[in-house]
PDB file of C-alpha atoms in Angstrom:
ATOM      1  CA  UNK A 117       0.000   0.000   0.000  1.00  0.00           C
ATOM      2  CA  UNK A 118       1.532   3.158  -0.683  1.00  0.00           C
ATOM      3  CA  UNK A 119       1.628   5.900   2.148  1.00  0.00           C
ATOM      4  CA  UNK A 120       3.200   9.804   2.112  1.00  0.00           C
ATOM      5  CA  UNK A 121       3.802  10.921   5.290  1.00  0.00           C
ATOM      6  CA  UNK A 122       4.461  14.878   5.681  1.00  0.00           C
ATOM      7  CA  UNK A 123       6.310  16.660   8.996  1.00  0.00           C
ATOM      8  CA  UNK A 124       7.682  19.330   9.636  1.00  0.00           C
ATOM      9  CA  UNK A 125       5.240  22.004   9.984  1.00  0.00           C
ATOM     10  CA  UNK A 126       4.592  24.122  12.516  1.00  0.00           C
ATOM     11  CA  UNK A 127       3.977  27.794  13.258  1.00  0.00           C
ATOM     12  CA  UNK A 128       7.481  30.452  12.226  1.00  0.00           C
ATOM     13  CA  UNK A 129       7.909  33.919  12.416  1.00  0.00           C
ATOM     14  CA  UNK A 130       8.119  36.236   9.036  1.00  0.00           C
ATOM     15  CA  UNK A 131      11.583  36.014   7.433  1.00  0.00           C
ATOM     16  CA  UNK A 132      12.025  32.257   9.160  1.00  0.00           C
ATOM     17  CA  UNK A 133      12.580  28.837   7.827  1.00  0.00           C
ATOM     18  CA  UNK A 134      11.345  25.319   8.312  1.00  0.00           C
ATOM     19  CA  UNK A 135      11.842  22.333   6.495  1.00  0.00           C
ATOM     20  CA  UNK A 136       9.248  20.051   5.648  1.00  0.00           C
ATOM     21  CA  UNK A 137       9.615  15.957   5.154  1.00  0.00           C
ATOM     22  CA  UNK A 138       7.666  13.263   3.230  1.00  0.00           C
ATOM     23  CA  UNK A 139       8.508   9.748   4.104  1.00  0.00           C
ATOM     24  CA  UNK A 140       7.385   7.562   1.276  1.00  0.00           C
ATOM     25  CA  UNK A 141       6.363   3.462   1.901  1.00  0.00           C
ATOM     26  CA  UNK A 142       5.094   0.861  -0.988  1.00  0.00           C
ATOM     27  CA  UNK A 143       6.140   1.341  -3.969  1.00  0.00           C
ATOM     28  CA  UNK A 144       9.832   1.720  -5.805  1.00  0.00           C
ATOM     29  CA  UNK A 145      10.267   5.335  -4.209  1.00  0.00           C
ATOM     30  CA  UNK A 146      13.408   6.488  -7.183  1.00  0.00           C
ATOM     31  CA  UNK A 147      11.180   5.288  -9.771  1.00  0.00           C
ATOM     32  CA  UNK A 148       8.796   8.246  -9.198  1.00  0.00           C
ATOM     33  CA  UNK A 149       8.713  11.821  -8.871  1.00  0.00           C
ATOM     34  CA  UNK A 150       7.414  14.038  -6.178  1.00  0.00           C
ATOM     35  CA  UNK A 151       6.007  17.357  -6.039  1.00  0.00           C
ATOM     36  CA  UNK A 152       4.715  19.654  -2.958  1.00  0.00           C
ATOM     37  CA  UNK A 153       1.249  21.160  -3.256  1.00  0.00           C
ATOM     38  CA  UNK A 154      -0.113  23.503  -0.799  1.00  0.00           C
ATOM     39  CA  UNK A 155      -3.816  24.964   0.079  1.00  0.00           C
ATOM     40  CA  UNK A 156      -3.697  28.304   1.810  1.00  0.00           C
ATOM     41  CA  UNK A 157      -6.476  28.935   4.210  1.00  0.00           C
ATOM     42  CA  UNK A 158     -10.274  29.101   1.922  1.00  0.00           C
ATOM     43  CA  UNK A 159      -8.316  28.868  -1.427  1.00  0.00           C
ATOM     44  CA  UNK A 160      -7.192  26.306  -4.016  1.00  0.00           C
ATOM     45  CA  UNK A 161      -4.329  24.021  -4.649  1.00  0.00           C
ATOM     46  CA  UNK A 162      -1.025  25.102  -5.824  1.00  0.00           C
ATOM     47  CA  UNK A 163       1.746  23.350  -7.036  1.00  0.00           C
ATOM     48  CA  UNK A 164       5.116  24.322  -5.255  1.00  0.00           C
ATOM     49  CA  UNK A 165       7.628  22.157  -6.482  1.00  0.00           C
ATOM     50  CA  UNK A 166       8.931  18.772  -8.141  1.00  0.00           C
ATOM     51  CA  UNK A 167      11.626  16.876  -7.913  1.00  0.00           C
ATOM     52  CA  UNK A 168      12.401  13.931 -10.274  1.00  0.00           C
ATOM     53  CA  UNK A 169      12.602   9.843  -9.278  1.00  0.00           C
ATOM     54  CA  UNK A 170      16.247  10.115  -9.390  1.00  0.00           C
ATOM     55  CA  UNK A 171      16.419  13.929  -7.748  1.00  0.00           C
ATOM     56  CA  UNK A 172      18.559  15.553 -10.747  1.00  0.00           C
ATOM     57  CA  UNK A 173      15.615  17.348 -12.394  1.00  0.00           C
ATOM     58  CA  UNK A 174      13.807  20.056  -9.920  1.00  0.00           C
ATOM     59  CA  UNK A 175      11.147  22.801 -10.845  1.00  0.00           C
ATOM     60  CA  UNK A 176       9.446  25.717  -8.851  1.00  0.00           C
ATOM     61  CA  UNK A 177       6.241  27.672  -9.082  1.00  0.00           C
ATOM     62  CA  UNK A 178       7.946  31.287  -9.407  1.00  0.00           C
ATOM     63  CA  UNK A 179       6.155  31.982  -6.173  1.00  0.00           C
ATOM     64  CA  UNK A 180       8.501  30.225  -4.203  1.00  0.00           C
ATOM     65  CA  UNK A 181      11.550  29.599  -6.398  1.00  0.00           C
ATOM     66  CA  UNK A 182      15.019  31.056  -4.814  1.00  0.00           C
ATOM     67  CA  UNK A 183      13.735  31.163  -1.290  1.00  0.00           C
ATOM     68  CA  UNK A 184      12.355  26.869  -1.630  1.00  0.00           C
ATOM     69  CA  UNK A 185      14.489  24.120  -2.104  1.00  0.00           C
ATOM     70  CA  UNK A 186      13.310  20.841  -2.963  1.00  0.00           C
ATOM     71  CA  UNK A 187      15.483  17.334  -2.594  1.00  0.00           C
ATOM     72  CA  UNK A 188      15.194  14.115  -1.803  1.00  0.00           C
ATOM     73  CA  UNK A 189      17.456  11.093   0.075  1.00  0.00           C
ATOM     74  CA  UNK A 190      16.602   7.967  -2.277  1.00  0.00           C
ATOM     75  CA  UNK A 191      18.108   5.743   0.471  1.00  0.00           C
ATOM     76  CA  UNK A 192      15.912   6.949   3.054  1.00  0.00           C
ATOM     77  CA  UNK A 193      12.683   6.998   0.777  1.00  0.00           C
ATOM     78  CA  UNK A 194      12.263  10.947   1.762  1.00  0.00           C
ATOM     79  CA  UNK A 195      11.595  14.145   0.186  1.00  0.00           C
ATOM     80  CA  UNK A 196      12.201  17.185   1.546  1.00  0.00           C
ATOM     81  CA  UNK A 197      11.250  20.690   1.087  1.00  0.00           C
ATOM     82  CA  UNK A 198      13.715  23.886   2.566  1.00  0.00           C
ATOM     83  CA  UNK A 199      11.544  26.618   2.861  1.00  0.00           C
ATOM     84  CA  UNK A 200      13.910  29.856   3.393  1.00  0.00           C
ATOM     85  CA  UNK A 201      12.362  33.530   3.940  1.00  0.00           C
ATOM     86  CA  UNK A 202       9.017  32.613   4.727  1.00  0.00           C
ATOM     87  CA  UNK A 203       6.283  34.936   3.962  1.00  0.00           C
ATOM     88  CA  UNK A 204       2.476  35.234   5.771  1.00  0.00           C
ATOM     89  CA  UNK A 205       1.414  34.394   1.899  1.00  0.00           C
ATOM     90  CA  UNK A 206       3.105  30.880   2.310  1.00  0.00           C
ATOM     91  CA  UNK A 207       1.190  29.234   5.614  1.00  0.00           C
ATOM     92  CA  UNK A 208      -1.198  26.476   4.195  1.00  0.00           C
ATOM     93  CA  UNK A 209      -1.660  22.908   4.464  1.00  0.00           C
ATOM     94  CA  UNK A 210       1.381  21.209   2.509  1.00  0.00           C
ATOM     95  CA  UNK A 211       0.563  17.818   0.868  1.00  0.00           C
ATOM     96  CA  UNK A 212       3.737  15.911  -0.759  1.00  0.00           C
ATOM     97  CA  UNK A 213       2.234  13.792  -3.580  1.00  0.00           C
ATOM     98  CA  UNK A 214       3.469  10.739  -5.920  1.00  0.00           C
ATOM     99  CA  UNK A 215       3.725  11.587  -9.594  1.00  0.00           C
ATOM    100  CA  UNK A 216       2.775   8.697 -12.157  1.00  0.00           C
ATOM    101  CA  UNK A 217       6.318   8.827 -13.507  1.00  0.00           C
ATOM    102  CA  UNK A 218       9.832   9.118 -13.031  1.00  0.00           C
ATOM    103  CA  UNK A 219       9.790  12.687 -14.619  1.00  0.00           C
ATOM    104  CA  UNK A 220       7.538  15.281 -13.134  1.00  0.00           C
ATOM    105  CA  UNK A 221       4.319  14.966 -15.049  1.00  0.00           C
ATOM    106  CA  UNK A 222       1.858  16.584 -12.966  1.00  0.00           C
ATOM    107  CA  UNK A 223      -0.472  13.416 -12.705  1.00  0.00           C
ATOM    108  CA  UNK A 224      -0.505  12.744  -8.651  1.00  0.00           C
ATOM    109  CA  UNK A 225      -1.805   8.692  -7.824  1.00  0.00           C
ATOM    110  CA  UNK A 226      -1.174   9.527  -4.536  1.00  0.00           C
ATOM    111  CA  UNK A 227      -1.055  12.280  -1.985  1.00  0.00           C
ATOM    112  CA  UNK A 228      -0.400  12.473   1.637  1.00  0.00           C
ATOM    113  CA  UNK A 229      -2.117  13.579   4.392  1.00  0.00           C
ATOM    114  CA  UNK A 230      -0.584  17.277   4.792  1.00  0.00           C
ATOM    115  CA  UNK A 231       1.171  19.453   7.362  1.00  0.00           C
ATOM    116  CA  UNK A 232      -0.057  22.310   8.088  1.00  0.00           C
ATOM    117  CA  UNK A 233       2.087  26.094   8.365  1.00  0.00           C
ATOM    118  CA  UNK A 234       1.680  29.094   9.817  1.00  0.00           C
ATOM    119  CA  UNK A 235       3.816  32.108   9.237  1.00  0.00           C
ATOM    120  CA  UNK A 236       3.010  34.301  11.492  1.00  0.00           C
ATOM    121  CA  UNK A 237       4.509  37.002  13.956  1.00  0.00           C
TER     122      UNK A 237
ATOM    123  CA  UNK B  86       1.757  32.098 -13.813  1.00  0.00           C
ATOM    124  CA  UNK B  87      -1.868  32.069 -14.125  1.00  0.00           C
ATOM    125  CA  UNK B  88      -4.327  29.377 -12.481  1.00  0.00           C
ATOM    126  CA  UNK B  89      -6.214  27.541 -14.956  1.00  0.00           C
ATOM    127  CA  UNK B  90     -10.005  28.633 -15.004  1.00  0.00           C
ATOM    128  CA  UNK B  91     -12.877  26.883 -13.208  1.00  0.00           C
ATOM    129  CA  UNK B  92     -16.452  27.690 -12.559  1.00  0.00           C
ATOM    130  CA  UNK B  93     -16.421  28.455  -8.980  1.00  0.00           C
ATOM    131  CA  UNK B  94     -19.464  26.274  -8.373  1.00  0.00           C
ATOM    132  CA  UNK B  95     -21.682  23.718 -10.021  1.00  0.00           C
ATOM    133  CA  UNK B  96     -24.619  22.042  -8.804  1.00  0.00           C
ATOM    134  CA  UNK B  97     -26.886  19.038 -10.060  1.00  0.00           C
ATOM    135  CA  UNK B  98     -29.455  16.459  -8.312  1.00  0.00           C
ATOM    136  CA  UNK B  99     -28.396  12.352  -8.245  1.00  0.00           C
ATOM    137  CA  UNK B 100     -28.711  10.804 -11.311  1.00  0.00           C
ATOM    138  CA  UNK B 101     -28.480  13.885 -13.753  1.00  0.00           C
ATOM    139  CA  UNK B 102     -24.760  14.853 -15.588  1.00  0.00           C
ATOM    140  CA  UNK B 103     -22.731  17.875 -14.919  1.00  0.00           C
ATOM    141  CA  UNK B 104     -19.711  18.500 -16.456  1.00  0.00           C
ATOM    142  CA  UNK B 105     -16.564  21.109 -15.171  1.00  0.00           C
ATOM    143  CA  UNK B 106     -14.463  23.256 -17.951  1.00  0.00           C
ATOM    144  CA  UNK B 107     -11.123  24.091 -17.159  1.00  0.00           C
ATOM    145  CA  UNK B 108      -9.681  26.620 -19.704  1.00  0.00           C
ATOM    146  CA  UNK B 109      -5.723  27.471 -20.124  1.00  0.00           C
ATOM    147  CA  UNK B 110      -4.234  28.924 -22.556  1.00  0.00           C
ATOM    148  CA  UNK B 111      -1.684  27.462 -25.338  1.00  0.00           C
ATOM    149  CA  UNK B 112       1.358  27.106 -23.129  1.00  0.00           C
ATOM    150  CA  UNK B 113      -0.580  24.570 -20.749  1.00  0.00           C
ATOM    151  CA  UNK B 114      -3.845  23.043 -21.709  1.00  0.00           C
ATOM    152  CA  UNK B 115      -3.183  24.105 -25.144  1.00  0.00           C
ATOM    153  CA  UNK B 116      -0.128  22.575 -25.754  1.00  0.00           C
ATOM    154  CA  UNK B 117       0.182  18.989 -23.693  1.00  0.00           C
ATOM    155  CA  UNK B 118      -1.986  16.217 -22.930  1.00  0.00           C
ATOM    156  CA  UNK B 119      -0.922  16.135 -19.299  1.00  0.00           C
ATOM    157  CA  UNK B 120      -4.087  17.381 -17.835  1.00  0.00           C
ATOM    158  CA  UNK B 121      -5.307  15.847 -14.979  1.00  0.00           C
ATOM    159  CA  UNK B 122      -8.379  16.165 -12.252  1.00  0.00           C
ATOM    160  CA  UNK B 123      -9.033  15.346  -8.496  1.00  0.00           C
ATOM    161  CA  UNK B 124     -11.748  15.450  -6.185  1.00  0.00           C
ATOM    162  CA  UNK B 125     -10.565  16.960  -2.775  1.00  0.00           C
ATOM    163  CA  UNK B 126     -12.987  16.218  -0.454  1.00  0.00           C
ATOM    164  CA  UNK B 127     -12.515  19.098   3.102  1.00  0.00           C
ATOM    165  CA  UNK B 128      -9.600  17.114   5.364  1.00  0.00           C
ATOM    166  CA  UNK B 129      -8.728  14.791   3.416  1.00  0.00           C
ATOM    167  CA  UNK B 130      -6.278  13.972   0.577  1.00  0.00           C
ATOM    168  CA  UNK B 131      -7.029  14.899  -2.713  1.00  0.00           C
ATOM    169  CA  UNK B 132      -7.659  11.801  -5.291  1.00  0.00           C
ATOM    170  CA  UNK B 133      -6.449  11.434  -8.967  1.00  0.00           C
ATOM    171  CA  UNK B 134      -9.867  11.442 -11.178  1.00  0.00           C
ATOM    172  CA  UNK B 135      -8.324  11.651 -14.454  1.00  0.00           C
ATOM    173  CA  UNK B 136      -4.922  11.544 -15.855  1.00  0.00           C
ATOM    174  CA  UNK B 137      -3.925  12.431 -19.654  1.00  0.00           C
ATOM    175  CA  UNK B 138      -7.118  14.647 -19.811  1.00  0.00           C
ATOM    176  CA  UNK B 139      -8.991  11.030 -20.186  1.00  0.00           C
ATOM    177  CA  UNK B 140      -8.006   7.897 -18.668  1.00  0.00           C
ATOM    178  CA  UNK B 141      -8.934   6.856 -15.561  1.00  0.00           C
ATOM    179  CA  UNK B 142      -6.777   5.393 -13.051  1.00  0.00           C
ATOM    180  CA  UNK B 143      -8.338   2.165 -11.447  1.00  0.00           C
ATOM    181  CA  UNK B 144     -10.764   2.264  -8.998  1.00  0.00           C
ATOM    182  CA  UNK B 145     -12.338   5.446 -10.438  1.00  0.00           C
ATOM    183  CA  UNK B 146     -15.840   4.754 -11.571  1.00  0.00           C
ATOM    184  CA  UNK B 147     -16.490   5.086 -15.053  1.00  0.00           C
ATOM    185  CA  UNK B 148     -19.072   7.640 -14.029  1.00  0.00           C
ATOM    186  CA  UNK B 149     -16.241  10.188 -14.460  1.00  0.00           C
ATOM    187  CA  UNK B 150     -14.894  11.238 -17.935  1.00  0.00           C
ATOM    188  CA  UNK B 151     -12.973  13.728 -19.920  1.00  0.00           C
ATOM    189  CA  UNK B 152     -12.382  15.864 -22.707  1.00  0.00           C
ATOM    190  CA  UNK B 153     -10.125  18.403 -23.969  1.00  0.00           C
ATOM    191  CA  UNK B 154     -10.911  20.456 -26.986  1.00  0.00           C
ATOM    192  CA  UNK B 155      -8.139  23.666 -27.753  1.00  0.00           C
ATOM    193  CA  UNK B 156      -7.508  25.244 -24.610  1.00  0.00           C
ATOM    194  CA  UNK B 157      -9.975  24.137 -22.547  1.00  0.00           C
ATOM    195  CA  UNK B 158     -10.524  20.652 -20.959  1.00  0.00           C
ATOM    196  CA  UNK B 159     -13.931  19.003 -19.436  1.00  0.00           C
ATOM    197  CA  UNK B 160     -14.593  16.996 -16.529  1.00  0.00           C
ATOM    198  CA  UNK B 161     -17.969  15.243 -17.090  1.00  0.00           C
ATOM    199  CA  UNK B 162     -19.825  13.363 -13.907  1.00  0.00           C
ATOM    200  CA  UNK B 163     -22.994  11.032 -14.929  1.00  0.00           C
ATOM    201  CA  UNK B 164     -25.118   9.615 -13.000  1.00  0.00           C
ATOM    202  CA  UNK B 165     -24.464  11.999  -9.816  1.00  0.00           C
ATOM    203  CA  UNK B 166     -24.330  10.728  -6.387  1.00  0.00           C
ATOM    204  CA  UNK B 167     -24.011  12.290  -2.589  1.00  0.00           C
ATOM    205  CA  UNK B 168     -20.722  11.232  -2.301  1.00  0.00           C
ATOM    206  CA  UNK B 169     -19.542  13.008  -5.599  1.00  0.00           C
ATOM    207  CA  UNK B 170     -20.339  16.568  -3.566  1.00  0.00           C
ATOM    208  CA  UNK B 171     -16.675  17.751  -3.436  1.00  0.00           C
ATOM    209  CA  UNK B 172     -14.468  19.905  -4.624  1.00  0.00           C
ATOM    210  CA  UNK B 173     -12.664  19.175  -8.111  1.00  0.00           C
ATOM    211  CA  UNK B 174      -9.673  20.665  -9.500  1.00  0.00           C
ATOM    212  CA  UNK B 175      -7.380  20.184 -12.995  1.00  0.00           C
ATOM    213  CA  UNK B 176      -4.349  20.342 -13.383  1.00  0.00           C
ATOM    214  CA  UNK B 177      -1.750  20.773 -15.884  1.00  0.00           C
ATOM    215  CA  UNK B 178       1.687  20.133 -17.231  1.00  0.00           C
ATOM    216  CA  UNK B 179       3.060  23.933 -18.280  1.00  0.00           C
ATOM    217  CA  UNK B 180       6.360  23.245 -19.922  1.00  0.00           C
ATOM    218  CA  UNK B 181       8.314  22.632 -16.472  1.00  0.00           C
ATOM    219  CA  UNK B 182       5.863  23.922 -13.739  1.00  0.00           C
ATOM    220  CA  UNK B 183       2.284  22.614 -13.132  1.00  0.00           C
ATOM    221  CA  UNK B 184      -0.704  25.044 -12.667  1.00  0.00           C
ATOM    222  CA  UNK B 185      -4.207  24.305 -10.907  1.00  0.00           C
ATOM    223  CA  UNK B 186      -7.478  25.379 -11.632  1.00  0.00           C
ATOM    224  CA  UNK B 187      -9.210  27.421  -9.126  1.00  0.00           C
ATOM    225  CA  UNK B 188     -11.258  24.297  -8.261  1.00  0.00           C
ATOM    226  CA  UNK B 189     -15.217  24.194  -8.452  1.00  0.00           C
ATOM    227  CA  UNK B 190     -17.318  23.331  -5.322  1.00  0.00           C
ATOM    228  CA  UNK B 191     -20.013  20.524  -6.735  1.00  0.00           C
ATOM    229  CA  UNK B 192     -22.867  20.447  -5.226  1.00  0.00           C
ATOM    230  CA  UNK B 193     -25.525  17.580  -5.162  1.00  0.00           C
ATOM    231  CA  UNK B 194     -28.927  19.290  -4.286  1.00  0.00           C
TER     232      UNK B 194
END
């Protein structure tokens, strides 16, 4: 069965970091790509970031790119997202989700259960 | 980087069709056959729908299909049900970055 399983969140000032995990569990984790999507508070999802099965190809939504890193530790089945310079426009539920393919594709079989972050003084 | 666009809201009663547009523009919809839907139902994980704007991944009922004409791609429900009251967004590939819609609350009256 396959299972995500986000930590990390949390409440952080303006201007602070965090960084956020997905644990991954039944299925051939560097066959498959990753991505972050977050809900804010009463809106819609958004994509944040993806990071290809074997972690050399990475993308990011221009809202977050150069303060978000994504990466992942193959051995440990885990993706992780560095969130630098965090803004109150960035607190929302963060889901990590399976893409159908090595490459990022955009098609999520599977999401997890999300963490939840506040930025907020 | 624009969200795809959704109807905010559609409604229908169980047993009638609805179906949910998503329109992009060339660089997304346009362009790829990478578009995909979920159903997000409040506190809980989202769920793939539809994948390649039209295949369903197993376990999805056949109630739900899709369509893609230009820059705009369709989510059709038949046959609605209680249970099918959620909300639904697309998604799609945008040449190296993925873009949602701004998701459409269903509602089964």
């Amino acid at each position: 069965e396959v299972q995500l399983l986000e930590s990390g969140g949390g409440l952080v000032q303006p201007g602070g970091s965090l960084r956020l995990s997905c644990a991954a569990s039944g299925f051939t984790f560097s066959s498959y790509a990753v991505s972050w999507v977050r809900q804010a508070p009463g809106k819609g999802l958004e994509w944040v970031s993806g990071i290809s099965g074997s972690g050399d190809t990475t993308y990011y939504a221009d809202s977050v790119k150069g303060r978000f890193t994504i990466s992942r530790d193959n051995s440990k089945n885990t993706v992780y997202l560095q969130m630098n310079s965090l803004r109150a426009e960035d607190s929302a539920v963060y889901y990590c989700a399976k893409d159908s393919s090595n490459g990022v594709a955009f098609e999520f079989e599977f999401w997890g259960q999300g963490t939840l972050v506040t930025v907020s003084s | 980087q624009s969200a795809l666009t959704q109807p905010a809201s559609v409604s229908g009663s169980p047993g009638q069709s609805i179906t949910i547009s998503c329109t992009g523009t060339s660089s997304d919809v346009g362009s790829y056959n990478l578009v995909s839907w979920y159903q997000h139902h409040p506190g809980k994980a989202p769920k793939l729908m539809l994948y390649e704007g039209t295949k369903r991944p197993s376990g999805v009922s056949n109630r739900f299909s899709g369509s893609k004409s230009g820059n705009t791609a369709s989510l059709t429900i038949s046959g609605l049900q209680a249970e099918d009251e959620a909300d639904y967004y697309c998604c799609s590939y945008a040449g190296g970055r993925g873009v949602f819609g701004g998701g459409t609350k269903l509602t089964v009256l």
